[in-house]
GROMACS .gro file of C-alpha atoms in nm:
model
  353
    1MET     CA    1  -0.380  -2.142   2.382
    2ASP     CA    2  -0.457  -1.811   2.559
    3GLN     CA    3  -0.461  -1.624   2.232
    4ARG     CA    4  -0.703  -1.873   2.077
    5ILE     CA    5  -0.937  -1.822   2.373
    6CYS     CA    6  -0.918  -1.447   2.311
    7ILE     CA    7  -0.998  -1.498   1.942
    8LYS     CA    8  -1.295  -1.720   2.030
    9PHE     CA    9  -1.422  -1.454   2.272
   10CYS     CA   10  -1.396  -1.185   2.001
   11VAL     CA   11  -1.581  -1.403   1.747
   12LYS     CA   12  -1.862  -1.455   2.000
   13ASN     CA   13  -1.882  -1.077   2.042
   14GLU     CA   14  -1.878  -1.017   1.662
   15ILE     CA   15  -1.553  -0.818   1.669
   16LYS     CA   16  -1.395  -0.784   1.323
   17CYS     CA   17  -1.084  -0.990   1.258
   18TYR     CA   18  -0.861  -0.693   1.180
   19LYS     CA   19  -0.956  -0.545   1.519
   20VAL     CA   20  -0.870  -0.878   1.683
   21CYS     CA   21  -0.522  -0.858   1.527
   22GLU     CA   22  -0.476  -0.509   1.672
   23MET     CA   23  -0.588  -0.621   2.020
   24LEU     CA   24  -0.364  -0.930   2.023
   25THR     CA   25  -0.063  -0.729   1.904
   26LYS     CA   26  -0.118  -0.474   2.180
   27ALA     CA   27  -0.161  -0.745   2.445
   28TYR     CA   28   0.109  -0.997   2.346
   29GLY     CA   29   0.367  -0.787   2.158
   30GLU     CA   30   0.648  -1.003   2.014
   31SER     CA   31   0.473  -1.322   2.128
   32VAL     CA   32   0.161  -1.259   1.921
   33MET     CA   33   0.043  -1.524   1.675
   34SER     CA   34   0.105  -1.455   1.306
   35LYS     CA   35  -0.178  -1.274   1.123
   36THR     CA   36  -0.226  -1.582   0.906
   37ARG     CA   37  -0.286  -1.801   1.213
   38VAL     CA   38  -0.518  -1.542   1.368
   39TYR     CA   39  -0.734  -1.533   1.055
   40GLU     CA   40  -0.726  -1.914   1.036
   41TRP     CA   41  -0.854  -1.960   1.395
   42TYR     CA   42  -1.100  -1.672   1.356
   43LYS     CA   43  -1.254  -1.855   1.059
   44ARG     CA   44  -1.268  -2.184   1.251
   45PHE     CA   45  -1.453  -2.030   1.545
   46GLN     CA   46  -1.676  -1.836   1.306
   47ASP     CA   47  -1.772  -2.167   1.144
   48GLY     CA   48  -1.884  -2.304   1.482
   49ARG     CA   49  -1.572  -2.464   1.629
   50GLU     CA   50  -1.560  -2.463   2.010
   51ASP     CA   51  -1.236  -2.650   2.091
   52VAL     CA   52  -0.927  -2.427   2.119
   53ALA     CA   53  -0.678  -2.716   2.124
   54ASP     CA   54  -0.481  -2.834   1.818
   55ASP     CA   55  -0.631  -3.109   1.605
   56GLU     CA   56  -0.485  -3.454   1.657
   57ARG     CA   57  -0.235  -3.546   1.389
   58PRO     CA   58  -0.212  -3.896   1.239
   59GLY     CA   59   0.105  -4.106   1.259
   60ARG     CA   60   0.372  -4.155   1.518
   61PRO     CA   61   0.394  -3.865   1.767
   62SER     CA   62   0.707  -3.653   1.748
   63THR     CA   63   0.947  -3.671   2.042
   64SER     CA   64   1.131  -3.355   1.939
   65THR     CA   65   0.849  -3.100   1.916
   66THR     CA   66   0.802  -3.088   2.292
   67ASP     CA   67   0.698  -2.771   2.476
   68GLU     CA   68   1.053  -2.742   2.613
   69ASN     CA   69   1.209  -2.755   2.264
   70VAL     CA   70   0.947  -2.515   2.125
   71GLU     CA   71   1.031  -2.260   2.396
   72LYS     CA   72   1.406  -2.297   2.326
   73VAL     CA   73   1.354  -2.245   1.953
   74LYS     CA   74   1.127  -1.949   2.014
   75ALA     CA   75   1.379  -1.785   2.249
   76MET     CA   76   1.657  -1.826   1.991
   77ILE     CA   77   1.447  -1.672   1.716
   78MET     CA   78   1.347  -1.377   1.935
   79ASN     CA   79   1.715  -1.319   2.009
   80ASP     CA   80   1.828  -1.344   1.645
   81ARG     CA   81   1.572  -1.321   1.366
   82ARG     CA   82   1.836  -1.413   1.106
   83ILE     CA   83   1.942  -1.741   1.265
   84THR     CA   84   1.923  -2.045   1.033
   85ILE     CA   85   1.729  -2.367   1.090
   86ARG     CA   86   2.056  -2.563   1.091
   87GLU     CA   87   2.201  -2.342   1.365
   88VAL     CA   88   1.888  -2.380   1.577
   89ALA     CA   89   1.876  -2.758   1.523
   90ASP     CA   90   2.242  -2.794   1.628
   91ASP     CA   91   2.200  -2.582   1.942
   92VAL     CA   92   1.874  -2.746   2.056
   93GLY     CA   93   1.993  -3.095   1.962
   94ILE     CA   94   1.707  -3.195   1.730
   95SER     CA   95   1.690  -3.286   1.363
   96ILE     CA   96   1.650  -3.023   1.091
   97GLY     CA   97   1.315  -3.179   1.000
   98SER     CA   98   1.186  -3.145   1.357
   99CYS     CA   99   1.319  -2.790   1.373
  100HIS     CA  100   1.140  -2.707   1.049
  101GLU     CA  101   0.821  -2.857   1.196
  102ILE     CA  102   0.846  -2.624   1.497
  103PHE     CA  103   0.915  -2.320   1.280
  104SER     CA  104   0.633  -2.382   1.031
  105ASN     CA  105   0.354  -2.568   1.208
  106VAL     CA  106   0.396  -2.482   1.576
  107LEU     CA  107   0.519  -2.122   1.566
  108GLY     CA  108   0.361  -2.045   1.226
  109MET     CA  109   0.675  -1.872   1.100
  110LYS     CA  110   0.855  -1.862   0.767
  111ARG     CA  111   1.181  -1.703   0.652
  112VAL     CA  112   1.135  -1.400   0.429
  113ALA     CA  113   1.371  -1.145   0.278
  114ALA     CA  114   1.355  -0.784   0.398
  115LYS     CA  115   1.151  -0.558   0.171
  116PHE     CA  116   1.260  -0.218   0.045
  117VAL     CA  117   1.061   0.073   0.187
  118PRO     CA  118   1.073   0.446   0.109
  119LYS     CA  119   1.209   0.525   0.456
  120LEU     CA  120   1.267   0.364   0.794
  121LEU     CA  121   0.994   0.546   0.984
  122ASN     CA  122   1.043   0.675   1.337
  123PHE     CA  123   0.776   0.663   1.608
  124GLU     CA  124   0.635   1.010   1.535
  125GLN     CA  125   0.608   0.941   1.161
  126LYS     CA  126   0.422   0.614   1.226
  127GLN     CA  127   0.191   0.793   1.467
  128ARG     CA  128   0.116   1.060   1.207
  129ARG     CA  129   0.034   0.795   0.948
  130MET     CA  130  -0.205   0.629   1.193
  131GLU     CA  131  -0.368   0.959   1.286
  132VAL     CA  132  -0.433   1.050   0.921
  133ALA     CA  133  -0.566   0.700   0.844
  134GLN     CA  134  -0.800   0.705   1.146
  135GLU     CA  135  -0.918   1.058   1.073
  136SER     CA  136  -0.980   0.980   0.705
  137LEU     CA  137  -1.169   0.659   0.783
  138LYS     CA  138  -1.389   0.839   1.034
  139GLU     CA  139  -1.477   1.111   0.782
  140VAL     CA  140  -1.558   0.853   0.513
  141ASN     CA  141  -1.770   0.650   0.755
  142ASP     CA  142  -1.960   0.966   0.852
  143ASP     CA  143  -2.008   1.068   0.488
  144ALA     CA  144  -2.034   0.777   0.243
  145GLU     CA  145  -2.017   1.017  -0.055
  146LEU     CA  146  -1.702   1.198   0.057
  147LEU     CA  147  -1.452   1.002  -0.156
  148LYS     CA  148  -1.661   1.073  -0.466
  149ARG     CA  149  -1.588   1.443  -0.412
  150VAL     CA  150  -1.211   1.405  -0.370
  151ILE     CA  151  -0.982   1.508  -0.656
  152THR     CA  152  -0.627   1.377  -0.610
  153GLY     CA  153  -0.315   1.449  -0.812
  154ASP     CA  154   0.063   1.449  -0.835
  155GLU     CA  155   0.358   1.470  -1.076
  156THR     CA  156   0.582   1.196  -1.214
  157TRP     CA  157   0.862   1.155  -1.467
  158VAL     CA  158   0.791   0.948  -1.778
  159TYR     CA  159   1.106   0.823  -1.954
  160GLY     CA  160   1.203   0.769  -2.315
  161TYR     CA  161   1.320   0.426  -2.201
  162ASP     CA  162   1.252   0.259  -1.868
  163VAL     CA  163   1.388  -0.082  -1.774
  164GLU     CA  164   1.149  -0.377  -1.773
  165THR     CA  165   1.066  -0.547  -1.444
  166LYS     CA  166   1.181  -0.908  -1.386
  167ALA     CA  167   0.825  -1.030  -1.433
  168GLN     CA  168   0.791  -0.849  -1.767
  169SER     CA  169   1.114  -0.995  -1.905
  170SER     CA  170   1.042  -1.354  -1.793
  171GLN     CA  171   0.973  -1.619  -2.063
  172TRP     CA  172   0.841  -1.974  -2.090
  173LYS     CA  173   1.107  -2.231  -2.174
  174HIS     CA  174   1.158  -2.609  -2.192
  175PRO     CA  175   1.373  -2.776  -1.922
  176GLY     CA  176   1.660  -2.829  -2.166
  177SER     CA  177   1.651  -2.480  -2.319
  178PRO     CA  178   1.911  -2.221  -2.215
  179ARG     CA  179   1.800  -1.948  -1.978
  180PRO     CA  180   1.709  -1.619  -2.156
  181LYS     CA  181   1.967  -1.342  -2.117
  182LYS     CA  182   1.946  -0.966  -2.135
  183ALA     CA  183   2.198  -0.684  -2.104
  184ARG     CA  184   2.197  -0.455  -1.802
  185GLN     CA  185   2.030  -0.128  -1.899
  186VAL     CA  186   1.943   0.204  -1.739
  187ARG     CA  187   1.675   0.466  -1.781
  188SER     CA  188   1.723   0.716  -2.061
  189ASN     CA  189   1.798   1.083  -2.004
  190VAL     CA  190   1.507   1.178  -2.229
  191LYS     CA  191   1.208   1.235  -2.003
  192VAL     CA  192   0.904   1.453  -1.945
  193MET     CA  193   0.709   1.532  -1.628
  194LEU     CA  194   0.340   1.448  -1.628
  195THR     CA  195   0.094   1.607  -1.388
  196VAL     CA  196  -0.243   1.434  -1.341
  197PHE     CA  197  -0.552   1.495  -1.130
  198PHE     CA  198  -0.837   1.246  -1.113
  199ASN     CA  199  -1.138   1.148  -0.908
  200PHE     CA  200  -1.383   0.860  -0.864
  201ASN     CA  201  -1.510   0.903  -1.222
  202GLY     CA  202  -1.179   0.937  -1.408
  203ILE     CA  203  -0.923   1.194  -1.524
  204VAL     CA  204  -1.008   1.557  -1.448
  205HIS     CA  205  -0.692   1.735  -1.566
  206HIS     CA  206  -0.350   1.650  -1.704
  207GLU     CA  207  -0.058   1.849  -1.840
  208PHE     CA  208   0.312   1.814  -1.919
  209LEU     CA  209   0.583   2.030  -1.769
  210PRO     CA  210   0.735   2.261  -2.036
  211GLN     CA  211   1.100   2.187  -2.113
  212GLY     CA  212   1.333   2.396  -1.898
  213GLN     CA  213   1.062   2.461  -1.636
  214THR     CA  214   1.075   2.328  -1.278
  215VAL     CA  215   0.785   2.246  -1.048
  216ASN     CA  216   0.808   2.544  -0.813
  217LYS     CA  217   0.537   2.727  -0.622
  218GLU     CA  218   0.468   2.969  -0.909
  219TYR     CA  219   0.423   2.687  -1.159
  220TYR     CA  220   0.206   2.482  -0.923
  221LEU     CA  221  -0.015   2.785  -0.859
  222LYS     CA  222  -0.082   2.801  -1.234
  223VAL     CA  223  -0.156   2.427  -1.232
  224GLN     CA  224  -0.415   2.485  -0.959
  225ARG     CA  225  -0.580   2.758  -1.165
  226ARG     CA  226  -0.598   2.528  -1.467
  227LEU     CA  227  -0.731   2.248  -1.247
  228ARG     CA  228  -1.014   2.471  -1.123
  229GLU     CA  229  -1.109   2.550  -1.482
  230ALA     CA  230  -1.107   2.180  -1.569
  231ILE     CA  231  -1.334   2.106  -1.272
  232ARG     CA  232  -1.574   2.379  -1.382
  233LYS     CA  233  -1.602   2.222  -1.727
  234LYS     CA  234  -1.580   1.849  -1.651
  235ARG     CA  235  -1.726   1.820  -1.301
  236PRO     CA  236  -1.998   2.092  -1.289
  237ASP     CA  237  -2.180   1.916  -1.004
  238LEU     CA  238  -1.871   1.951  -0.782
  239TRP     CA  239  -1.797   2.303  -0.904
  240LYS     CA  240  -2.151   2.433  -0.849
  241ASN     CA  241  -2.143   2.402  -0.470
  242ASN     CA  242  -1.763   2.405  -0.436
  243SER     CA  243  -1.805   2.064  -0.271
  244TRP     CA  244  -1.483   1.908  -0.400
  245LEU     CA  245  -1.180   1.830  -0.185
  246LEU     CA  246  -0.819   1.848  -0.301
  247HIS     CA  247  -0.568   1.575  -0.216
  248HIS     CA  248  -0.197   1.608  -0.294
  249ASP     CA  249   0.126   1.520  -0.119
  250ASN     CA  250   0.358   1.738   0.090
  251ALA     CA  251   0.601   1.845  -0.183
  252PRO     CA  252   0.743   2.196  -0.116
  253ALA     CA  253   0.559   2.345  -0.416
  254HIS     CA  254   0.229   2.195  -0.295
  255THR     CA  255   0.257   2.326   0.061
  256SER     CA  256   0.408   2.667  -0.011
  257LEU     CA  257   0.246   2.975   0.143
  258LEU     CA  258   0.159   3.106  -0.204
  259VAL     CA  259  -0.042   2.793  -0.289
  260ARG     CA  260  -0.200   2.766   0.058
  261GLU     CA  261  -0.321   3.127   0.038
  262PHE     CA  262  -0.470   3.061  -0.306
  263LEU     CA  263  -0.656   2.752  -0.181
  264ALA     CA  264  -0.780   2.937   0.127
  265LYS     CA  265  -0.897   3.231  -0.084
  266ASN     CA  266  -1.106   2.993  -0.297
  267ASN     CA  267  -1.234   2.793   0.004
  268THR     CA  268  -1.071   2.474  -0.123
  269VAL     CA  269  -1.069   2.203   0.142
  270THR     CA  270  -0.766   1.971   0.138
  271MET     CA  271  -0.739   1.613   0.258
  272PRO     CA  272  -0.435   1.536   0.476
  273GLN     CA  273  -0.153   1.321   0.340
  274PRO     CA  274   0.107   1.190   0.587
  275PRO     CA  275   0.475   1.240   0.492
  276TYR     CA  276   0.671   0.951   0.338
  277SER     CA  277   0.350   0.766   0.249
  278PRO     CA  278   0.331   0.674  -0.121
  279ASP     CA  279   0.142   0.360  -0.013
  280MET     CA  280  -0.149   0.586   0.083
  281ALA     CA  281  -0.140   0.820  -0.219
  282PRO     CA  282  -0.365   0.708  -0.511
  283CYS     CA  283  -0.129   0.844  -0.777
  284ASP     CA  284   0.161   0.644  -0.634
  285PHE     CA  285  -0.010   0.312  -0.559
  286PHE     CA  286  -0.249   0.311  -0.857
  287LEU     CA  287  -0.226   0.561  -1.142
  288PHE     CA  288   0.145   0.607  -1.213
  289PRO     CA  289   0.239   0.235  -1.187
  290LYS     CA  290  -0.054   0.151  -1.417
  291ILE     CA  291   0.059   0.401  -1.681
  292LYS     CA  292   0.428   0.314  -1.663
  293ARG     CA  293   0.394  -0.065  -1.652
  294THR     CA  294   0.309  -0.093  -2.023
  295LEU     CA  295   0.569   0.170  -2.119
  296LYS     CA  296   0.859  -0.016  -1.959
  297GLY     CA  297   1.086  -0.180  -2.215
  298ARG     CA  298   0.966   0.044  -2.501
  299ARG     CA  299   1.188   0.309  -2.659
  300PHE     CA  300   1.066   0.656  -2.753
  301THR     CA  301   1.294   0.881  -2.950
  302SER     CA  302   1.132   1.216  -2.876
  303ILE     CA  303   0.942   1.404  -2.607
  304ASP     CA  304   0.634   1.410  -2.832
  305ASP     CA  305   0.641   1.029  -2.860
  306ILE     CA  306   0.659   0.998  -2.480
  307LYS     CA  307   0.365   1.234  -2.440
  308SER     CA  308   0.153   1.051  -2.698
  309ALA     CA  309   0.218   0.709  -2.544
  310SER     CA  310   0.151   0.840  -2.191
  311LEU     CA  311  -0.180   0.997  -2.290
  312LYS     CA  312  -0.285   0.682  -2.473
  313GLU     CA  313  -0.231   0.474  -2.159
  314LEU     CA  314  -0.399   0.739  -1.945
  315LYS     CA  315  -0.714   0.746  -2.159
  316ALA     CA  316  -0.728   0.365  -2.177
  317ILE     CA  317  -0.800   0.328  -1.805
  318PRO     CA  318  -1.172   0.244  -1.759
  319LYS     CA  319  -1.392   0.417  -1.504
  320ILE     CA  320  -1.429   0.101  -1.294
  321GLU     CA  321  -1.052   0.102  -1.227
  322PHE     CA  322  -1.076   0.450  -1.075
  323GLU     CA  323  -1.367   0.334  -0.857
  324LYS     CA  324  -1.162   0.035  -0.738
  325CYS     CA  325  -0.872   0.269  -0.660
  326PHE     CA  326  -1.079   0.471  -0.415
  327ASP     CA  327  -1.213   0.154  -0.253
  328ASP     CA  328  -0.853   0.033  -0.220
  329TRP     CA  329  -0.761   0.365  -0.060
  330LYS     CA  330  -0.997   0.295   0.230
  331LYS     CA  331  -0.851  -0.055   0.272
  332ARG     CA  332  -0.502   0.092   0.283
  333TRP     CA  333  -0.601   0.321   0.571
  334ARG     CA  334  -0.722   0.015   0.762
  335LYS     CA  335  -0.401  -0.173   0.685
  336CYS     CA  336  -0.197   0.122   0.810
  337ILE     CA  337  -0.388   0.117   1.140
  338ILE     CA  338  -0.347  -0.261   1.179
  339SER     CA  339   0.027  -0.222   1.107
  340ASN     CA  340   0.058   0.049   1.376
  341GLY     CA  341   0.156   0.308   1.119
  342ASP     CA  342   0.433   0.108   0.953
  343TYR     CA  343   0.452   0.030   0.580
  344PHE     CA  344   0.222  -0.262   0.499
  345GLU     CA  345   0.263  -0.345   0.129
  346GLY     CA  346   0.358  -0.711   0.087
  347ASP     CA  347   0.217  -0.805   0.429
  348ASN     CA  348  -0.065  -1.058   0.448
  349ILE     CA  349  -0.337  -0.837   0.597
  350ASN     CA  350  -0.703  -0.919   0.531
  351VAL     CA  351  -0.931  -0.619   0.589
  352ASP     CA  352  -1.241  -0.772   0.431
  353GLU     CA  353  -1.340  -0.962   0.745
   0.00000   0.00000   0.00000
């Protein structure tokens, strides 16, 4: 009830919903309402609702979903997040149906599987992610044209054969038909590394790593020289005033002294990228998955075939998709802040409010 009053107060003061989530999390910690429930009540109060109490439900009132039982269930969940509904029902002495009612409708909880993340972040790493997200958002808010001047890039391996995802290999079938089967497969050893740089308007520069070469500081320095030439030819407006910003990750070749001195010598401004953050790197959350998705499940017998197919997919991406990518980048900074620096992909976070 207290949290609903807080939400109502924030709506009256025209505070954005994502900020309300942050405030409630800071104030109530583990006892905070789920984000889904916060957005639900925020919308109700926004539509003119004044009452903070639950709506009356039709039918016979439940004798099991009492405040005492709700508190018992809540305490058990807080103590063991993996406890089952049957175990809770047996310990509290209520039916499984009543227990499910408390879980779903009273506490607003559901059981979900743990998601894989690149790394279990420590406090300092989460703080760094938040700092970069806040700093980047502030700069974009101060300069609406800033993201249009950013050129971002990275490297990735493209394989001669990459395994299809579950969704790609799924098929329609009749109830009586046997389930489709497929053999377990692995990625091929034939592969080539693709380096791509792009901005708001599309691809600026791409190249493939020569066979036998590694991405070291000397190679990446040459890439930067070729990138500058590509900017001069393809983005003369950015080149003329040297108004472009470079964004890349923290790979050793990217952050080497040799490369940093070259960028400083040419007055190239770089945008910060927090470590262990592919969810906030446009190449990782947009470009590379988009290229590779259609290549999965296809076999290429030679390096040249891999290169041709990769370039075909790269050139097929329309300009509007790149524009959406940069808009999504801003939303991801907001999600990172709402999530207190933790990974947020797969979480139900609405930043459009």
